[in-house]
Coordinates of N, CA and C in Angstrom, one line a residue:
X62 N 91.9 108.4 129.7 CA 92.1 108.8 128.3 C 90.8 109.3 127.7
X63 N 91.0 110.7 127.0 CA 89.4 111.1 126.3 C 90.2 111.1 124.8
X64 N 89.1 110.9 123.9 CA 89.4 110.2 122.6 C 88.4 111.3 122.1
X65 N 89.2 112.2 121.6 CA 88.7 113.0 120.4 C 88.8 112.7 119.2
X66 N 88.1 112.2 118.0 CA 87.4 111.4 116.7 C 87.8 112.9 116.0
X67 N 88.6 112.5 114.6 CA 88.7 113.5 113.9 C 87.0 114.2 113.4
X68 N 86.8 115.2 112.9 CA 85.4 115.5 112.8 C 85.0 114.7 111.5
X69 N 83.4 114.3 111.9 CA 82.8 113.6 110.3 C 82.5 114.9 109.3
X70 N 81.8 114.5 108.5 CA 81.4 115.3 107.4 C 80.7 115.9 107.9
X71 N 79.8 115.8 109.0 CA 78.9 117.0 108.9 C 79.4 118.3 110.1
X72 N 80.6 117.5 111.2 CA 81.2 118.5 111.9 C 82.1 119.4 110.6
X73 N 82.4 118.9 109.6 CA 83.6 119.3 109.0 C 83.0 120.6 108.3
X74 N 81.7 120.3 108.0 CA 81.0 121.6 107.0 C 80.6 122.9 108.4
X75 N 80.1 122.8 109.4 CA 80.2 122.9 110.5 C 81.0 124.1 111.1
X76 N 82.6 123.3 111.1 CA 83.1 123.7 110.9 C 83.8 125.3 109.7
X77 N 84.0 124.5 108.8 CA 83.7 125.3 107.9 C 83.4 127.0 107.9
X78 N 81.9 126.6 108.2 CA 80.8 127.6 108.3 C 81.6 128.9 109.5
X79 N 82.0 128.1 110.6 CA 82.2 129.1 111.6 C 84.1 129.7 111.0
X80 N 84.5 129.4 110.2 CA 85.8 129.5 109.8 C 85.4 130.8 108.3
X81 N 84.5 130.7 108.1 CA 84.4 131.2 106.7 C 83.4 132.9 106.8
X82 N 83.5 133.3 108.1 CA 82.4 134.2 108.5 C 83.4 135.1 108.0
X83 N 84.3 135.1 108.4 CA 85.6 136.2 108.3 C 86.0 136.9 107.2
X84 N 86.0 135.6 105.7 CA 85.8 136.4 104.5 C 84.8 136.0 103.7
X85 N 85.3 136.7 102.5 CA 83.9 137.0 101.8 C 84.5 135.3 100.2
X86 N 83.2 135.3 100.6 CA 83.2 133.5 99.7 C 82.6 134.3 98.2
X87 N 82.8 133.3 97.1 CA 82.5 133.4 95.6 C 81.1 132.4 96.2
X88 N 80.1 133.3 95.3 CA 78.8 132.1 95.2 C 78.9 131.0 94.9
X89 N 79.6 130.7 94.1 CA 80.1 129.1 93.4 C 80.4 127.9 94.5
X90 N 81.1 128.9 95.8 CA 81.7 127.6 97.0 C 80.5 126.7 97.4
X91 N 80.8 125.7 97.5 CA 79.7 124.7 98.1 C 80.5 124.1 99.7
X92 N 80.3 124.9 100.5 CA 81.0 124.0 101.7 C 81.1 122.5 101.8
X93 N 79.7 122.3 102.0 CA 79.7 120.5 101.6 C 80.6 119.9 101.1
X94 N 80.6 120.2 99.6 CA 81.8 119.7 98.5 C 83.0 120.0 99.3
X95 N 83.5 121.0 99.7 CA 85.0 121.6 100.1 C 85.3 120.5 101.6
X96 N 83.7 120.3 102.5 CA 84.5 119.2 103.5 C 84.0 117.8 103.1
X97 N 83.4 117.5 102.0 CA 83.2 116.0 101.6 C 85.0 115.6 100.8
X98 N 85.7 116.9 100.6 CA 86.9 116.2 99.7 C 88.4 116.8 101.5
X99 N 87.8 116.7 102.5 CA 88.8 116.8 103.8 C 88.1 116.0 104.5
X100 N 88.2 114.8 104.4 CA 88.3 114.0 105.3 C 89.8 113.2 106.2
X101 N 89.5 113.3 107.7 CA 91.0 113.1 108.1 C 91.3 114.7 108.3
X102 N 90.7 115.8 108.5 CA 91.2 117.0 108.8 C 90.4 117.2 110.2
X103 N 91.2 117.8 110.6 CA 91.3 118.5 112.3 C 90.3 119.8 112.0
X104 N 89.9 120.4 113.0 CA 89.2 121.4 113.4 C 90.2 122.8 112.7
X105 N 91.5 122.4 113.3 CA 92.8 123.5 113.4 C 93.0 123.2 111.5
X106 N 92.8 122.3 111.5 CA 93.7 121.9 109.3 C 92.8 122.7 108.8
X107 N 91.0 122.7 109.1 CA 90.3 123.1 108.3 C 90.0 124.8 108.5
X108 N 90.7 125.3 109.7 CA 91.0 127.1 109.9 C 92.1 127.0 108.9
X109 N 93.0 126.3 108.5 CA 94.4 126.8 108.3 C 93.7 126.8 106.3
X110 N 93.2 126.0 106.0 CA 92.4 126.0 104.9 C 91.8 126.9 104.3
X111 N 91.2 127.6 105.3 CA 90.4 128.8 104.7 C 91.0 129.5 105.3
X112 N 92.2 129.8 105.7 CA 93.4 130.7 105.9 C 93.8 130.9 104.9
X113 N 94.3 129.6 104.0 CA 95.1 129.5 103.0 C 94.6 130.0 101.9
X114 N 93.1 129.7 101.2 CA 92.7 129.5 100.3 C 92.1 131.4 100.5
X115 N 91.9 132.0 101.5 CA 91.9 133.3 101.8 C 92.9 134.3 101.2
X116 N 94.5 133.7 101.4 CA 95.9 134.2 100.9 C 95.7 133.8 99.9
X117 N 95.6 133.1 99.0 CA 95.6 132.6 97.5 C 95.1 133.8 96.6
X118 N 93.5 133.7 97.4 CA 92.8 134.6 96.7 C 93.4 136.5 96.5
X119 N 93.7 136.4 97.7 CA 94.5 137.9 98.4 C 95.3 138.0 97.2
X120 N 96.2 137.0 96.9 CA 97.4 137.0 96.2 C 96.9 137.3 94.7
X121 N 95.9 137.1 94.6 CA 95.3 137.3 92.9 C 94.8 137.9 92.9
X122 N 94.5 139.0 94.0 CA 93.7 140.0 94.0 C 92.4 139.7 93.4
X123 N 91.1 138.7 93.9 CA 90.4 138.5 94.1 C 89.3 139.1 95.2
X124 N 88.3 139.6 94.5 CA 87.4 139.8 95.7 C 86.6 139.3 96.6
X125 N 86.9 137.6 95.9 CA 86.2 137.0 96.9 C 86.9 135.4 96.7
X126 N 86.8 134.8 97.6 CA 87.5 133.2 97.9 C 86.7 132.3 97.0
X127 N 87.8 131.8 96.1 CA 87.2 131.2 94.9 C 86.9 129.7 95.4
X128 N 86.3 128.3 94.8 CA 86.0 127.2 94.9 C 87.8 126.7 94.2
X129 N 88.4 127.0 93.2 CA 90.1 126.8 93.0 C 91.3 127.5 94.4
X130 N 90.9 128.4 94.9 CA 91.3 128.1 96.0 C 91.4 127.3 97.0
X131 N 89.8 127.1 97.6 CA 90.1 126.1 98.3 C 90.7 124.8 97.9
X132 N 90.6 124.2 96.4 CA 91.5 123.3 96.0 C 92.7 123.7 96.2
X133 N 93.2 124.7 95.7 CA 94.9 124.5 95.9 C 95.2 124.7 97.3
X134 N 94.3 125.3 98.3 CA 94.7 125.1 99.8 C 94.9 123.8 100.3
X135 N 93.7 122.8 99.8 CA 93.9 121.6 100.0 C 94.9 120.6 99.5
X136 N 95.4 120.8 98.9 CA 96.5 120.7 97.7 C 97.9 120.7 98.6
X137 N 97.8 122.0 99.3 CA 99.3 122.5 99.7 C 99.5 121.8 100.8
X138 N 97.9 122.1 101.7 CA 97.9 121.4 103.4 C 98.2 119.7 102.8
X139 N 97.5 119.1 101.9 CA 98.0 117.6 101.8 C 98.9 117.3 101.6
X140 N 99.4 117.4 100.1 CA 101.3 117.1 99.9 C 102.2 118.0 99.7
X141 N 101.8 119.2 100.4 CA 103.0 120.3 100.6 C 103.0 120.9 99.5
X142 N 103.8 122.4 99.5 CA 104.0 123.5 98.4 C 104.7 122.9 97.7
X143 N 104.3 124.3 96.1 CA 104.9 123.6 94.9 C 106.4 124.1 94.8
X144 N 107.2 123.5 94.3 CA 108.6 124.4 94.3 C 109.0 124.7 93.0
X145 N 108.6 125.4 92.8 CA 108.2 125.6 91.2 C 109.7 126.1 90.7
X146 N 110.7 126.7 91.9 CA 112.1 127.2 91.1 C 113.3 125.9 91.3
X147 N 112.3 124.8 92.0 CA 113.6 123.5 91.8 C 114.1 123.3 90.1
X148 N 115.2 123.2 89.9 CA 116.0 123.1 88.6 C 115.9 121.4 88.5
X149 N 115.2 120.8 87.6 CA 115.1 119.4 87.5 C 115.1 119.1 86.2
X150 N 115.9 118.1 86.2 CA 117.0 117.4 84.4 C 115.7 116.8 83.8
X151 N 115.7 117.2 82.4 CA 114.8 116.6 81.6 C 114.4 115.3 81.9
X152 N 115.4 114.7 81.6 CA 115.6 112.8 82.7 C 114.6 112.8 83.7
X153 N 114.8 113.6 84.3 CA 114.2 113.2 85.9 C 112.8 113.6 85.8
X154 N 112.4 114.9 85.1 CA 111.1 115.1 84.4 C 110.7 113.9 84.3
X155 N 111.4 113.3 83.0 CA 110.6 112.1 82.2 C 110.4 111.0 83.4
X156 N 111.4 110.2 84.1 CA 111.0 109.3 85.2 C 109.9 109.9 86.0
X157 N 109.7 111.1 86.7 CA 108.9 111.6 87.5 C 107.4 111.6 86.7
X158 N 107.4 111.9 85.8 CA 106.3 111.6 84.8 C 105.8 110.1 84.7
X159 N 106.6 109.5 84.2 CA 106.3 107.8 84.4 C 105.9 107.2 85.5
X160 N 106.8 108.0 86.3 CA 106.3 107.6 87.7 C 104.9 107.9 88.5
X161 N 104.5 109.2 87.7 CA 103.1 109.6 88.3 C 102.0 109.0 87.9
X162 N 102.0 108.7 86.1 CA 101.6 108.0 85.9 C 101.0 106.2 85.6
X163 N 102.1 106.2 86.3 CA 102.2 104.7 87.2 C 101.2 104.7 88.0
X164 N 101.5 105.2 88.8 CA 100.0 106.0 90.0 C 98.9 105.9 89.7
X165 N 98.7 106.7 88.8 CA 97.1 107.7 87.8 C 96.6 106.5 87.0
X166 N 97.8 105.7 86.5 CA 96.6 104.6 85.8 C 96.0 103.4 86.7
X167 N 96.9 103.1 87.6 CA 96.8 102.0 88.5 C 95.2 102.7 89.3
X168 N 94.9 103.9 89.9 CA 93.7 104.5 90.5 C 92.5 104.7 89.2
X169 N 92.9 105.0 88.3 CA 91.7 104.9 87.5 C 91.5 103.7 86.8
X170 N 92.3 102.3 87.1 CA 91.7 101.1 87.0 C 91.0 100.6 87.8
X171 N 91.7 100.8 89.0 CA 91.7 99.9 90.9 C 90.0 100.5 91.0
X172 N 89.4 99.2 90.6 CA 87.8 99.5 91.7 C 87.6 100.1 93.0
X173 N 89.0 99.5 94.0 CA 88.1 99.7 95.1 C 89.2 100.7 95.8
X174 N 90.0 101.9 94.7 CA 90.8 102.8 95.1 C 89.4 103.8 95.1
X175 N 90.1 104.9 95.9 CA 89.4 106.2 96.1 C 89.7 107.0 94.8
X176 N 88.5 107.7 93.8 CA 88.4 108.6 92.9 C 89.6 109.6 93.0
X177 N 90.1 109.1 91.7 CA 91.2 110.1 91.4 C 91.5 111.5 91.1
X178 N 91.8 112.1 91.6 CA 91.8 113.9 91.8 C 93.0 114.5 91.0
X179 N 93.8 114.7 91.1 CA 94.9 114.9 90.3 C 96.8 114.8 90.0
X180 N 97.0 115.1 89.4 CA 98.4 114.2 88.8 C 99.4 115.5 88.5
X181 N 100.7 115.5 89.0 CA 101.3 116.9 89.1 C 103.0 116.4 88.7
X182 N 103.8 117.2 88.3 CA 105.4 116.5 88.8 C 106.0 117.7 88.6
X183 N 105.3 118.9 89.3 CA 105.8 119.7 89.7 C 106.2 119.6 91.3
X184 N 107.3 119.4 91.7 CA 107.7 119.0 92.7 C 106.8 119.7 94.1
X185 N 106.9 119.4 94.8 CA 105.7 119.1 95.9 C 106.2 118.8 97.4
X186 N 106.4 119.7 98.4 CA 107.1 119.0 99.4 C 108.3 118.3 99.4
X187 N 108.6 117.1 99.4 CA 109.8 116.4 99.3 C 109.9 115.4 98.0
X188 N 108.9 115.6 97.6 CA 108.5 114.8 95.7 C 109.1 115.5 94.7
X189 N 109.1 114.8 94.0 CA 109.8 115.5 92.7 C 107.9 115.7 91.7
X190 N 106.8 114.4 92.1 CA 105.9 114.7 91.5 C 104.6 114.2 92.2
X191 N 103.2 114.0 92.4 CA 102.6 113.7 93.1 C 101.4 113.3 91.9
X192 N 100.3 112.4 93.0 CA 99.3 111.9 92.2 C 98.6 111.5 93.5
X193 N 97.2 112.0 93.6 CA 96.0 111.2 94.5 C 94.9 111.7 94.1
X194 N 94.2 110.8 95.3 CA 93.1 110.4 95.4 C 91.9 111.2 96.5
X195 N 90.9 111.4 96.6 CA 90.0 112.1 97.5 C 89.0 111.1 97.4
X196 N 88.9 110.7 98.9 CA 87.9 109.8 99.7 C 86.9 110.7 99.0
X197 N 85.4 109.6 98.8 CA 84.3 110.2 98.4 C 83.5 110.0 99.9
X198 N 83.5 109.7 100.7 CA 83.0 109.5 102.3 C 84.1 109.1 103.3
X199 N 83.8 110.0 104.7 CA 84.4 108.9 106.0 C 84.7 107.8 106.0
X200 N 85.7 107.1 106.0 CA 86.1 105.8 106.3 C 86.3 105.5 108.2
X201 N 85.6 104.6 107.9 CA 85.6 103.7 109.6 C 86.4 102.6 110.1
X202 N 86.5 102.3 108.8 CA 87.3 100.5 108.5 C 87.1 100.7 107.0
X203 N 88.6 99.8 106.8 CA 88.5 99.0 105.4 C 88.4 98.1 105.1
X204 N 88.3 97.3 104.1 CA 88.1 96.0 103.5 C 89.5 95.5 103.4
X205 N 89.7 94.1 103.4 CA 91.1 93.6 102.6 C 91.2 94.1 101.3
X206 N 90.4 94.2 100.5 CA 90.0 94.2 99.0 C 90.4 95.8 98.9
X207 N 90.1 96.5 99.8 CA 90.6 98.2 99.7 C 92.3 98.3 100.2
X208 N 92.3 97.8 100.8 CA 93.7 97.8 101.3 C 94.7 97.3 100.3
X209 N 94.6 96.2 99.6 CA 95.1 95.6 98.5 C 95.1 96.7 97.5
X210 N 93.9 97.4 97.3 CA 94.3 98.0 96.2 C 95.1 99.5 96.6
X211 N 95.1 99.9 97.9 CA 96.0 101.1 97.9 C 97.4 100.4 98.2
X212 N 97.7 99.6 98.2 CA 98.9 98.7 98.2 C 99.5 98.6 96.5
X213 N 98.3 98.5 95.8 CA 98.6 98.0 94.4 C 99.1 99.7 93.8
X214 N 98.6 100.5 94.4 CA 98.3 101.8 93.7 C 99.8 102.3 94.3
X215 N 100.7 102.2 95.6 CA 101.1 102.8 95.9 C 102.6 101.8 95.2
X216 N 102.6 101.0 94.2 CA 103.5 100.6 93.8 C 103.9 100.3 92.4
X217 N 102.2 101.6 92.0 CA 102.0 101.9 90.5 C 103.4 102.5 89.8
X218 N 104.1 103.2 91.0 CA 105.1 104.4 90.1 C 106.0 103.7 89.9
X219 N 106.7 102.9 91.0 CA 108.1 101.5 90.9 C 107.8 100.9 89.8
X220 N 106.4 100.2 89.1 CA 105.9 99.5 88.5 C 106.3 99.9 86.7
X221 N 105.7 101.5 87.0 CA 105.8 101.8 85.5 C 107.5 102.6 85.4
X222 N 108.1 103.1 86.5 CA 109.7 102.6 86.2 C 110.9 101.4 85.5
X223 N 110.1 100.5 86.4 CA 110.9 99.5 85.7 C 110.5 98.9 84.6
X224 N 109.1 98.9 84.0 CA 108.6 98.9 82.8 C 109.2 99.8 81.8
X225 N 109.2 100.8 82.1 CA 109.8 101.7 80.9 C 111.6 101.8 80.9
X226 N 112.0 102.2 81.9 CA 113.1 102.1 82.5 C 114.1 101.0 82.6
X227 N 113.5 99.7 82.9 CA 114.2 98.8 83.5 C 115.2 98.6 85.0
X228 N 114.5 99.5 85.4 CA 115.4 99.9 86.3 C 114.0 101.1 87.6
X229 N 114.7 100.6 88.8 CA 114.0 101.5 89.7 C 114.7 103.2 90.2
X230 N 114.6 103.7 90.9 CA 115.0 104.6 91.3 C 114.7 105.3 92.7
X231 N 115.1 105.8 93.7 CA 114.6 105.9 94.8 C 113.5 106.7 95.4
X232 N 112.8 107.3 94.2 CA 111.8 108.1 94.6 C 110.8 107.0 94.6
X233 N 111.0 105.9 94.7 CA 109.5 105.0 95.4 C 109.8 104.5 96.9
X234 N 111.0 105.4 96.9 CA 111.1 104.6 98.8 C 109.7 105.1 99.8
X235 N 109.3 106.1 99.6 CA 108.0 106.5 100.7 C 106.6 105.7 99.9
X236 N 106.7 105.2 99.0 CA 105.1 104.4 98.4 C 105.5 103.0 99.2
X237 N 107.0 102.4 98.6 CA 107.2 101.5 99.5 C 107.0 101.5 101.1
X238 N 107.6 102.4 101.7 CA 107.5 102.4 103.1 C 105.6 102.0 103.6
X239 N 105.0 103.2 102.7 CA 103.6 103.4 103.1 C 103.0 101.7 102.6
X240 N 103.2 101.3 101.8 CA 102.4 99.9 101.1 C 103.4 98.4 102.4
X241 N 104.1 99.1 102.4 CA 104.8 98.3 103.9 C 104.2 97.9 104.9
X242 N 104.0 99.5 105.5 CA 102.7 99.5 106.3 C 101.8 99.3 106.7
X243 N 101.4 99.1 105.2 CA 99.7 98.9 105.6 C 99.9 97.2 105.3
X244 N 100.8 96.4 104.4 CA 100.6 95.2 104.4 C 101.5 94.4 105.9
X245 N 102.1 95.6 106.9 CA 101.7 94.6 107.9 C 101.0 94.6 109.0
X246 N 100.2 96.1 108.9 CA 99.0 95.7 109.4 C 97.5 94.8 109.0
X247 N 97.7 94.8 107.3 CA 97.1 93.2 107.8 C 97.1 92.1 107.7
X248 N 98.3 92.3 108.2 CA 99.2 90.4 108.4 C 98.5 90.9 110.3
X249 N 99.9 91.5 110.8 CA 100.2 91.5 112.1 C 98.6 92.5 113.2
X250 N 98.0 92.9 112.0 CA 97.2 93.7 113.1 C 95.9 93.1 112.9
X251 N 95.2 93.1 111.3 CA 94.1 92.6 111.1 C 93.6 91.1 111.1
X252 N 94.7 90.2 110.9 CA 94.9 88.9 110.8 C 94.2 89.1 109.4
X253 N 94.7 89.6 108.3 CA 94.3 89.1 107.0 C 95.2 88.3 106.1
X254 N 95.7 87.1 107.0 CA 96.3 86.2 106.0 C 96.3 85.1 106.6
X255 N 96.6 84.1 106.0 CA 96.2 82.8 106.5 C 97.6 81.9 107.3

């Protein structure tokens, strides 16, 4: 078995560099910054990135690949395109709203959550609304203390549901599934419980 390691930060800028020869960049881009906020991306995610954020630009008729580009490429590659012509009931707005914000407040309290990036409920892949976070470095291992809190964060939206609501609704089945996850691997994998 050969064990290829996703790329660190400095393969990722690296990277980058040989990906970005092809078009023409806005002086503003800082590669660094563009692979310090893709961590967990592949060689192939980070072509398809500056694939994307290339069409973006194309599409706004831009002369050159802006630094908001490569955000919304990153954007789309993480939690999927916006579907901006889904027809969604004021209602569901408002829960999806509550719900994001469930999220957004629980990461901008959570110490030992990853810096919060941004907050949307324009539907998104299979979401009605989305909210994260971008690692400020490679992670190797986590702490229990980190784990707990993306546990705590991923149960922010159920949380401010039933707070406002009184009531849940099923768009927290994938925060559940994921906070599932991770609390049993550290029961069953890390031995983090007694």
């Amino acid at each position: 078995i050969i064990e290829v390691p996703y790329p660190d930060l400095i393969s990722r800028e690296k990277i980058l560099e040989v990906h970005v020869k092809k078009v023409k960049l806005d002086e503003s881009v800082n590669l660094k910054k563009i692979a310090r906020g893709t961590p967990g991306f592949t060689g192939a995610d980070l072509e398809n990135l500056v694939n994307e954020a290339a069409l973006l630009a194309s599409k706004s008729k831009k002369k050159t690949v802006e630094v908001s580009d490569f955000e919304q490429a990153r954007d789309k590659l993480l939690v999927g395109s916006e579907r901006k012509t889904m027809i969604i009931t004021k209602k569901d707005k408002e829960r999806t709203a509550y719900h994001e914000a469930g999220h957004t407040l629980l990461n901008v309290l959570t110490e030992k959550s990853d810096p919060f990036h941004k907050v949307t409920i324009v539907p998104r892949g299979r979401s009605l609304g989305a909210s994260w976070s971008l690692p400020e470095r490679d992670k190797y291992s986590e702490s229990k203390s980190e784990m707990i809190a993306s546990i705590q964060l991923l149960l922010g939206g159920l949380l401010a549901e039933k707070i406002v609501f009184d009531e849940q609704t099923s768009g927290a089945s994938n925060d559940i599934e994921r906070a599932t996850k991770i609390a049993q691997k550290m029961v069953r994998k890390y031995g983090m419980s007694q």
